[in-house]
Short mmCIF file of C-alpha atoms in Angstrom, two decimals:
data_model
loop_
_atom_site.label_atom_id
_atom_site.label_comp_id
_atom_site.label_asym_id
_atom_site.label_seq_id
_atom_site.Cartn_x
_atom_site.Cartn_y
_atom_site.Cartn_z
CA LEU A 1 -5.80 7.62 -10.65
CA ALA A 2 -7.81 7.63 -8.02
CA ALA A 3 -10.85 9.69 -9.90
CA LEU A 4 -10.28 8.14 -13.09
CA ILE A 5 -10.83 5.04 -12.48
CA TYR A 6 -14.14 5.32 -11.73
CA LEU A 7 -14.61 6.49 -15.69
CA PHE A 8 -14.89 2.52 -16.57
CA TRP A 9 -18.64 2.21 -15.03
CA GLY A 10 -19.25 5.94 -15.40
CA GLY A 11 -18.82 6.93 -12.20
CA ALA A 12 -22.02 5.35 -10.98
CA PRO A 13 -22.94 3.08 -7.79
CA GLY A 14 -24.49 -0.40 -8.20
CA TRP A 15 -23.58 -3.25 -10.06
CA GLY A 16 -20.09 -1.31 -12.02
CA LEU A 17 -18.85 -0.65 -8.84
CA ARG A 18 -19.20 -3.79 -6.92
CA PHE A 19 -17.95 -5.61 -10.50
CA GLY A 20 -14.73 -3.52 -10.61
CA ALA A 21 -13.84 -4.09 -6.84
CA ALA A 22 -14.37 -7.77 -6.92
CA LEU A 23 -11.86 -7.81 -10.01
CA TYR A 24 -9.69 -5.26 -8.34
CA GLY A 25 -9.95 -7.50 -4.70
CA LEU A 26 -8.84 -10.49 -7.01
CA GLY A 27 -6.28 -8.52 -8.34
CA CYS A 28 -4.89 -7.69 -4.89
CA CYS A 29 -4.74 -11.88 -4.15
CA VAL A 30 -2.83 -12.51 -7.23
CA ALA A 31 -0.81 -9.86 -6.55
CA ALA A 32 -0.09 -11.20 -2.99
CA TRP A 33 0.56 -14.67 -4.10
CA ARG A 34 3.09 -13.18 -6.93
CA CYS A 35 4.76 -11.05 -4.01
CA ALA A 36 4.90 -14.27 -1.45
CA ALA A 37 5.86 -17.00 -3.84
CA ALA A 38 8.60 -15.09 -4.96
CA LEU A 39 9.85 -14.68 -1.33
CA TRP A 40 9.59 -18.16 -0.69
CA THR A 41 7.40 -21.08 -2.37
CA ARG A 42 4.03 -21.19 -3.56
CA ARG A 43 2.85 -22.37 -0.52
CA GLU A 44 3.22 -19.20 1.08
CA GLY A 45 1.97 -17.38 -1.90
CA TRP A 46 -1.13 -19.23 -1.25
CA TRP A 47 -1.58 -18.46 1.87
CA ALA A 48 -0.81 -14.60 1.00
CA ALA A 49 -3.59 -15.06 -1.20
CA VAL A 50 -6.19 -16.32 0.61
CA LEU A 51 -5.30 -14.17 3.74
CA THR A 52 -5.59 -11.16 1.38
CA ALA A 53 -9.01 -12.01 0.13
CA PHE A 54 -10.12 -13.08 3.71
CA PHE A 55 -9.37 -9.43 5.38
CA LEU A 56 -10.30 -7.57 2.16
CA ILE A 57 -13.92 -9.20 2.15
CA PHE A 58 -14.30 -9.21 5.97
CA ASP A 59 -12.48 -5.90 7.17
CA LEU A 60 -15.03 -3.23 7.89
CA PRO A 61 -12.49 -0.42 5.67
CA ALA A 62 -12.31 -2.34 2.59
CA VAL A 63 -16.28 -2.35 2.53
CA VAL A 64 -17.24 1.25 3.34
CA THR A 65 -14.18 2.81 1.35
CA THR A 66 -14.67 1.04 -1.64
CA LEU A 67 -11.33 1.80 -4.23
CA ALA A 68 -10.54 4.51 -2.23
CA PRO A 69 -7.11 6.07 -2.55
CA ASP A 70 -5.36 4.04 0.21
CA LEU A 71 -6.91 0.62 -0.93
CA LEU A 72 -5.99 1.34 -4.98
CA MET A 73 -2.74 1.56 -3.93
CA VAL A 74 -2.61 -1.96 -2.38
CA LEU A 75 -2.39 -4.00 -5.81
CA PRO A 76 0.78 -1.96 -7.22
CA SER A 77 2.65 -1.55 -4.27
CA LEU A 78 2.14 -5.63 -3.81
CA ALA A 79 3.15 -5.53 -7.34
CA ALA A 80 6.34 -3.26 -6.63
CA ILE A 81 7.84 -4.69 -3.71
CA GLU A 82 7.58 -8.38 -5.47
CA SER A 83 9.63 -7.29 -8.43
CA ALA A 84 12.23 -5.52 -5.75
CA VAL A 85 12.47 -8.48 -4.33
CA ARG A 86 12.79 -10.56 -7.78
CA ARG A 87 15.45 -7.78 -8.66
CA GLN A 88 13.54 -5.77 -11.12
CA PRO A 89 14.36 -2.64 -10.13
CA VAL A 90 12.91 -0.54 -13.38
CA ARG A 91 9.64 -2.53 -12.88
CA ALA A 92 9.49 -1.94 -9.12
CA GLY A 93 9.88 1.41 -9.99
CA LEU A 94 7.32 1.56 -12.86
CA TRP A 95 4.80 0.08 -9.76
CA CYS A 96 5.50 2.32 -7.72
CA SER A 97 4.64 5.39 -10.37
CA VAL A 98 1.30 3.63 -10.36
CA ALA A 99 0.81 3.68 -6.85
CA LEU A 100 1.88 7.12 -6.76
CA ALA A 101 -1.32 8.23 -8.90
CA ALA A 102 -3.23 6.80 -6.87
CA ASN A 103 -2.05 7.97 -3.29
CA ALA A 104 0.59 10.42 -2.05
CA LYS A 105 1.29 7.98 0.65
CA ALA A 106 3.40 5.42 -1.84
CA ALA A 107 6.10 7.90 -1.35
CA LEU A 108 6.84 5.46 1.47
CA VAL A 109 6.44 2.51 -0.84
CA LEU A 110 9.36 3.60 -3.02
CA ALA A 111 11.37 3.91 -0.07
CA VAL A 112 10.48 0.12 1.01
CA CYS A 113 11.53 -0.66 -2.59
CA LEU A 114 14.95 0.99 -2.30
CA VAL A 115 15.49 -1.18 1.02
CA TRP A 116 14.75 -4.14 -1.01
CA CYS A 117 16.79 -2.87 -3.99
CA GLU A 118 19.94 -2.22 -2.17
CA SER A 119 22.59 -0.75 -4.96
CA ALA A 120 20.20 -1.03 -7.79
CA PHE A 121 18.59 2.15 -6.90
CA ALA A 122 19.68 4.25 -9.59
CA TRP A 123 17.38 1.82 -12.19
CA LEU A 124 14.64 2.02 -9.57
CA LEU A 125 14.47 5.69 -9.61
CA ALA A 126 14.55 5.71 -13.72
CA GLY A 127 11.94 3.69 -13.70
CA PHE A 128 9.71 5.68 -11.54
CA LEU A 129 10.35 8.80 -13.24
CA ALA A 130 9.47 7.14 -16.36
CA GLY A 131 6.23 5.71 -14.94
CA CYS A 132 5.51 9.30 -13.67
CA LEU A 133 6.22 11.18 -17.24
CA PRO A 134 3.43 10.40 -18.84
CA TRP A 135 1.17 11.84 -16.68
CA ALA A 136 3.12 14.59 -15.94
CA ILE A 137 2.83 15.53 -19.33
CA TRP A 138 -0.63 15.12 -19.17
CA LEU A 139 -1.24 17.30 -16.59
CA THR A 140 0.74 19.99 -17.89
CA ALA A 141 -1.09 19.64 -21.50
CA SER A 142 -4.36 19.87 -19.86
CA GLY A 143 -3.08 22.78 -17.67
CA SER A 144 -3.66 20.83 -14.37
CA LEU A 145 -0.51 20.12 -13.12
CA VAL A 146 -0.66 23.59 -10.74
CA ASP A 147 -3.91 21.99 -9.25
CA TYR A 148 -2.50 19.07 -8.95
CA TRP A 149 0.46 19.67 -6.89
CA ARG A 150 -2.15 22.49 -4.72
CA GLN A 151 -5.01 19.62 -4.36
CA VAL A 152 -2.48 16.63 -3.67
CA TRP A 153 0.73 17.90 -2.47
CA TRP A 154 0.19 21.52 -0.46
CA PHE A 155 -3.50 20.70 1.01
CA GLY A 156 -2.19 17.04 1.66
CA GLY A 157 0.89 18.80 3.63
CA ILE A 158 -1.31 21.19 5.41
CA TYR A 159 -3.83 18.35 6.30
CA SER A 160 -1.20 16.16 7.77
CA ARG A 161 0.47 19.05 9.97
CA ASP A 162 -2.42 19.19 12.41
CA THR A 163 -5.42 16.48 14.06
CA PHE A 164 -8.32 16.93 15.12
CA VAL A 165 -8.03 14.23 17.70
CA LEU A 166 -7.68 15.51 21.16
CA HIS A 167 -5.36 12.60 22.30
CA PRO A 168 -3.38 11.46 19.29
CA VAL A 169 -0.81 9.07 21.09
CA ARG A 170 -3.53 7.48 23.17
CA GLU A 171 -5.66 7.10 20.51
CA GLY A 172 -3.38 5.93 17.96
CA LEU A 173 -2.18 2.74 20.48
CA LEU A 174 -6.02 2.13 21.06
CA ARG A 175 -6.97 2.20 17.30
CA THR A 176 -3.33 -0.18 16.40
CA ALA A 177 -4.28 -2.37 19.44
CA ASN A 178 -7.70 -2.90 17.85
CA TRP A 179 -6.02 -3.56 14.23
CA LEU A 180 -3.97 -6.02 15.12
CA GLY A 181 -6.35 -7.74 17.05
CA PHE A 182 -8.68 -8.09 14.43
CA HIS A 183 -5.57 -9.28 12.12
CA LEU A 184 -4.04 -11.48 15.18
CA ALA A 185 -4.06 -14.45 12.30
CA LEU A 186 -2.32 -12.79 10.07
CA LEU A 187 0.03 -11.01 12.49
CA LEU A 188 1.07 -14.35 14.46
CA ALA A 189 2.05 -15.56 10.92
CA ALA A 190 4.10 -12.28 9.85
CA VAL A 191 5.93 -13.10 13.41
CA PHE A 192 6.53 -16.46 13.07
CA ALA A 193 7.70 -15.78 9.34
CA LEU A 194 10.08 -13.01 10.23
CA ARG A 195 11.90 -15.45 12.77
CA GLU A 196 12.58 -17.79 10.07
CA GLU A 197 14.10 -14.90 7.98
CA PRO A 198 18.04 -14.49 7.67
CA ARG A 199 19.24 -11.75 9.62
CA LEU A 200 19.23 -9.37 6.32
CA ARG A 201 16.21 -9.88 5.03
CA GLN A 202 15.03 -9.54 9.06
CA TYR A 203 16.30 -5.79 9.07
CA ARG A 204 14.79 -5.03 5.40
CA TRP A 205 10.97 -6.10 6.74
CA LEU A 206 11.46 -4.34 9.86
CA ALA A 207 12.32 -1.56 8.06
CA SER A 208 9.35 -1.82 5.92
CA PHE A 209 6.92 -1.99 9.00
CA VAL A 210 8.21 0.81 10.19
CA LEU A 211 7.90 2.90 6.75
CA ALA A 212 4.24 1.63 6.82
CA GLY A 213 3.98 2.87 10.07
CA VAL A 214 4.94 6.45 9.01
CA GLY A 215 1.99 6.29 6.65
CA VAL A 216 -0.69 4.97 9.13
CA ILE A 217 0.56 7.78 11.72
CA ALA A 218 0.95 10.57 8.94
CA GLY A 219 -1.59 12.96 10.37
CA ALA A 220 -2.26 11.68 13.47
CA ARG A 221 -5.88 10.71 12.55
CA PHE A 222 -5.40 6.87 12.46
CA PHE A 223 -8.81 6.39 10.07
CA PRO A 224 -9.04 2.76 9.50
CA ARG A 225 -8.16 3.13 5.79
CA TYR A 226 -4.79 4.26 6.85
CA TYR A 227 -3.70 0.60 7.60
CA PHE A 228 -4.08 -0.70 4.34
CA ILE A 229 -0.45 0.51 3.65
CA LEU A 230 0.62 -2.04 6.88
CA PHE A 231 -1.42 -4.25 5.73
CA ILE A 232 0.55 -4.44 2.49
CA PRO A 233 4.04 -5.92 4.03
CA LEU A 234 2.29 -7.59 6.97
CA VAL A 235 0.36 -10.04 4.27
#
């Protein structure tokens, strides 16, 4: 999906790319609004949408990695969590399959939805498999399934097992502190919201943050774009 989406404007830079990116950013705001409104009220939905718009505009990674896989995962991940919150596990699984088509880290989003879906995990997995089936068939029919496995999962696994960062723990703490400092308004809002949540939902949110943190830590490189997976539950 990360490659196919560029076919909408012929893979060329310029107006088409900017327009597509603007539409995608607007879609992320709508997804954030729906997710927060499902969890709380429309007022929180508007705040989530405004914060999403602000940080997608002024966050450096969103500017320099326009519609890259980490950013492409944001909209379907928000939609998946919203569906899980609304107790719509099949729909949540379908959105997780879209996120996985954009970025392999979406496997962690599926885990987040499992936390929220509770006993409906079988329906969540059914929706996920149903969503993955069409592009699995397409890859098989085009003779690309082995290449997909090699490029996305095997090479990705090799890439994640090693790092060029000399002091990954120190670098990770520094870059995470920098990221949280820039997103302080979002962080404080999330902390205050978490304090007001019932105990069970507090545990679910904490599990969501931990799983997102795994996505940031994976590969021990801490590139700015890696933090989009943390941005999803935070917003």
